[in-house]
Each structure stands twice: as C-alpha cells, then as structure tokens.
Amino acid sequence: GQSLEQPSEVTAVEGAIVQINCTYQTSGFYGLSWYQQHDGGAPTFLSYNALDGLEETGRFSSFLSRSDSYGYLLLQELQMKDSASYFCAVRRGENNFNKFYFGSGTKLNVKP
Amino acid sequence: DAGVIQSPRHEVTEMGQEVTLRCKPISGHDYLFWYRQTMMRGLELLIYFNNNVPIDDSGMPEDRFSAKMPNASFSTLKIQPSEPRDSAVYFCASSPKTGQGDGNTIYFGEGSWLTVV
C-alpha cells in the first residue's frame, strides 16, 4: 500500500512565501507530483519530481528527497488566486504500469 | 484537444437507481483513470485502464461498481444500485504513455457531481 501525509490547511498573506510539505510511504516509488484544485474545479498538474532536488516553474517550486521520502511545494509571491487545495501524489510503478495515489490535500487560504 | 470530457456534469438520483458516468479521454493517451473525491476520503483511485484493458480495480468499493472501456475513446463507470454514500465527485483522467513527453502528468476531466438521495 501507500500513505501520504500533508497538512490539512495553511493560511498566508498575499505576497508571502508558503511551503506545503508531503511525506510518503510507498513501494515502487517513481516520483512525486503536485496538483492544484480550486473549489468546484478539477485537479490540474503543477509539477513532477523524479530525482532529488528542486524544480522551479515560475512562482512555484517543488522539492524531493527520495532518501527522506519527503517533498514540498513552495509558492512565492502569493496571490489571491493561489487560494486552492494542493495535493501531492506519488507515482508508483507496478509491472511497468503507472499508478498515481493522492494525498488528502492542503487547503491554502491567501488573505489580503 | 478538448481535454478529458465527462458526462453528466451533475446528476441527482434516487437510491436504488442505476447511474452511468461517461468519459472521453484525450486522444492518444494510453491510460485512463477513474477517481472518486469526497471530503472524508479525499481522491481515491477506483480503477485504471491501459490500452483499454483494466489493470487494477482494487479501489472499486463494491460489486455495485463496474467500469468498462470498450474502445480507446470511451469509458463508463456504472453504479447499480446506487446508495446515498455513493454521493461524491467522480473524476475521469487520462495520461500518455510513460516515457512520452508528459507521461508523468494526469489530465482530469471536470468531474461528475453525483448526489444519491
């Protein structure tokens, strides 16, 4: 099986930096993804890390440490539109097939 | 491409009725996933297909749930009979083959919001 843990809720102010952590336990680990979901919407892909280190995409960065089974999503220069739920997801490989399992999500509240 | 297309977007049905949710994946994608999202259980993987073949249905909650993928452009998730606890958002998603450009990305449809009363 697998398990992912992330905080349920985070609050930050506009313009600030926020880090959302994710710890996981799984077999057949290939990589860690992050998805954003606005209320009433569908999850949308943000980033994927297969190797250790930091990946930067604009205001968003994602980090992975395979040895620690840990990753985080870093959001800089927060904007009101960043208020959403953020999910980490592990990609597991089983018999050459992909499976993606999601954490319970972190609700980010950005305040003015 | 129009993205993953799901129907219906919203459905309200009475307990005991059959519910059929439909999905058209992105053309050329090899994988198709069905997820269920609730406040209590988050995003649960129900079943996934590779090249139209069901690979793992271990997430399907009960025999009342079934899924098919008769061809590369269509899949259904059926609940028969439906129960109030099945109320949730059901997402269909697709993904390219591993190793292709964005093979690590899942593309979600807008979801089917199911309410069973």
Tab-separated table of N, CA and C in Angstrom, chain A residues 5 8 13 15 22 26 32 41-42 48-49 51 53 61-63 66 70-71 76 78-79 85 96 103 106 108-109:
chain	number	residue	atom	x	y	z
A	5	GLU	N	1.105	12.037	3.688
A	5	GLU	CA	0.663	12.963	4.722
A	5	GLU	C	1.036	14.383	4.333
A	8	SER	N	-3.519	19.766	6.626
A	8	SER	CA	-4.868	19.926	6.099
A	8	SER	C	-5.149	21.355	5.649
A	13	VAL	N	-0.478	35.349	3.869
A	13	VAL	CA	-0.937	36.633	3.324
A	13	VAL	C	-0.401	36.824	1.921
A	15	GLY	N	1.534	38.009	-1.151
A	15	GLY	CA	2.921	38.431	-1.293
A	15	GLY	C	3.902	37.591	-0.509
A	22	CYS	N	5.003	17.283	2.241
A	22	CYS	CA	4.374	15.992	1.953
A	22	CYS	C	5.361	14.885	2.297
A	26	THR	N	5.613	4.336	0.376
A	26	THR	CA	5.081	3.527	-0.697
A	26	THR	C	6.168	2.631	-1.256
A	32	LEU	N	7.130	12.116	-7.422
A	32	LEU	CA	6.137	12.864	-6.646
A	32	LEU	C	5.611	14.016	-7.482
A	41	GLY	N	-13.568	22.813	-9.032
A	41	GLY	CA	-12.835	22.538	-10.272
A	41	GLY	C	-12.157	21.187	-10.250
A	42	ALA	N	-11.415	20.930	-11.290
A	42	ALA	CA	-10.668	19.687	-11.419
A	42	ALA	C	-9.231	19.898	-10.975
A	48	TYR	N	6.319	17.786	-11.258
A	48	TYR	CA	6.672	16.378	-11.033
A	48	TYR	C	8.162	16.304	-10.750
A	49	ASN	N	8.524	15.579	-9.683
A	49	ASN	CA	9.930	15.342	-9.347
A	49	ASN	C	10.192	13.842	-9.322
A	51	LEU	N	13.706	12.968	-9.449
A	51	LEU	CA	15.034	12.961	-8.843
A	51	LEU	C	15.093	13.938	-7.689
A	53	GLY	N	16.048	17.004	-5.437
A	53	GLY	CA	16.404	18.381	-5.745
A	53	GLY	C	15.189	19.234	-5.966
A	61	SER	N	7.808	26.163	-6.902
A	61	SER	CA	8.950	25.249	-6.924
A	61	SER	C	8.550	23.985	-6.183
A	62	SER	N	9.144	22.870	-6.582
A	62	SER	CA	8.869	21.614	-5.884
A	62	SER	C	10.186	20.916	-5.598
A	63	PHE	N	10.227	20.291	-4.441
A	63	PHE	CA	11.459	19.669	-3.963
A	63	PHE	C	11.179	18.220	-3.609
A	66	ARG	N	14.347	11.689	-1.952
A	66	ARG	CA	13.923	10.294	-2.009
A	66	ARG	C	14.364	9.545	-0.750
A	70	TYR	N	10.247	12.485	1.261
A	70	TYR	CA	9.718	13.805	1.621
A	70	TYR	C	9.805	14.743	0.431
A	71	GLY	N	8.804	15.563	0.314
A	71	GLY	CA	8.830	16.602	-0.700
A	71	GLY	C	8.059	17.805	-0.228
A	76	GLN	N	5.750	31.204	-4.026
A	76	GLN	CA	6.296	32.515	-3.732
A	76	GLN	C	5.368	33.604	-4.264
A	78	LEU	N	2.756	35.090	-3.135
A	78	LEU	CA	1.390	34.587	-3.132
A	78	LEU	C	0.400	35.611	-3.669
A	79	GLN	N	-0.546	35.100	-4.433
A	79	GLN	CA	-1.631	35.916	-4.957
A	79	GLN	C	-2.957	35.326	-4.479
A	85	SER	N	-6.811	24.106	-3.066
A	85	SER	CA	-6.262	22.915	-2.403
A	85	SER	C	-5.108	22.386	-3.230
A	96	ASN	N	5.454	-2.391	-14.711
A	96	ASN	CA	5.577	-1.463	-15.835
A	96	ASN	C	4.340	-0.615	-16.075
A	103	GLY	N	-2.530	12.428	-1.908
A	103	GLY	CA	-2.714	12.766	-0.515
A	103	GLY	C	-4.076	13.396	-0.304
A	106	THR	N	-4.018	19.909	0.914
A	106	THR	CA	-3.801	21.026	1.827
A	106	THR	C	-4.562	22.225	1.286
A	108	LEU	N	-5.079	25.913	1.012
A	108	LEU	CA	-4.318	27.151	1.197
A	108	LEU	C	-5.265	28.335	1.138
A	109	ASN	N	-5.264	29.108	2.208
A	109	ASN	CA	-6.055	30.337	2.265
A	109	ASN	C	-5.096	31.517	2.169
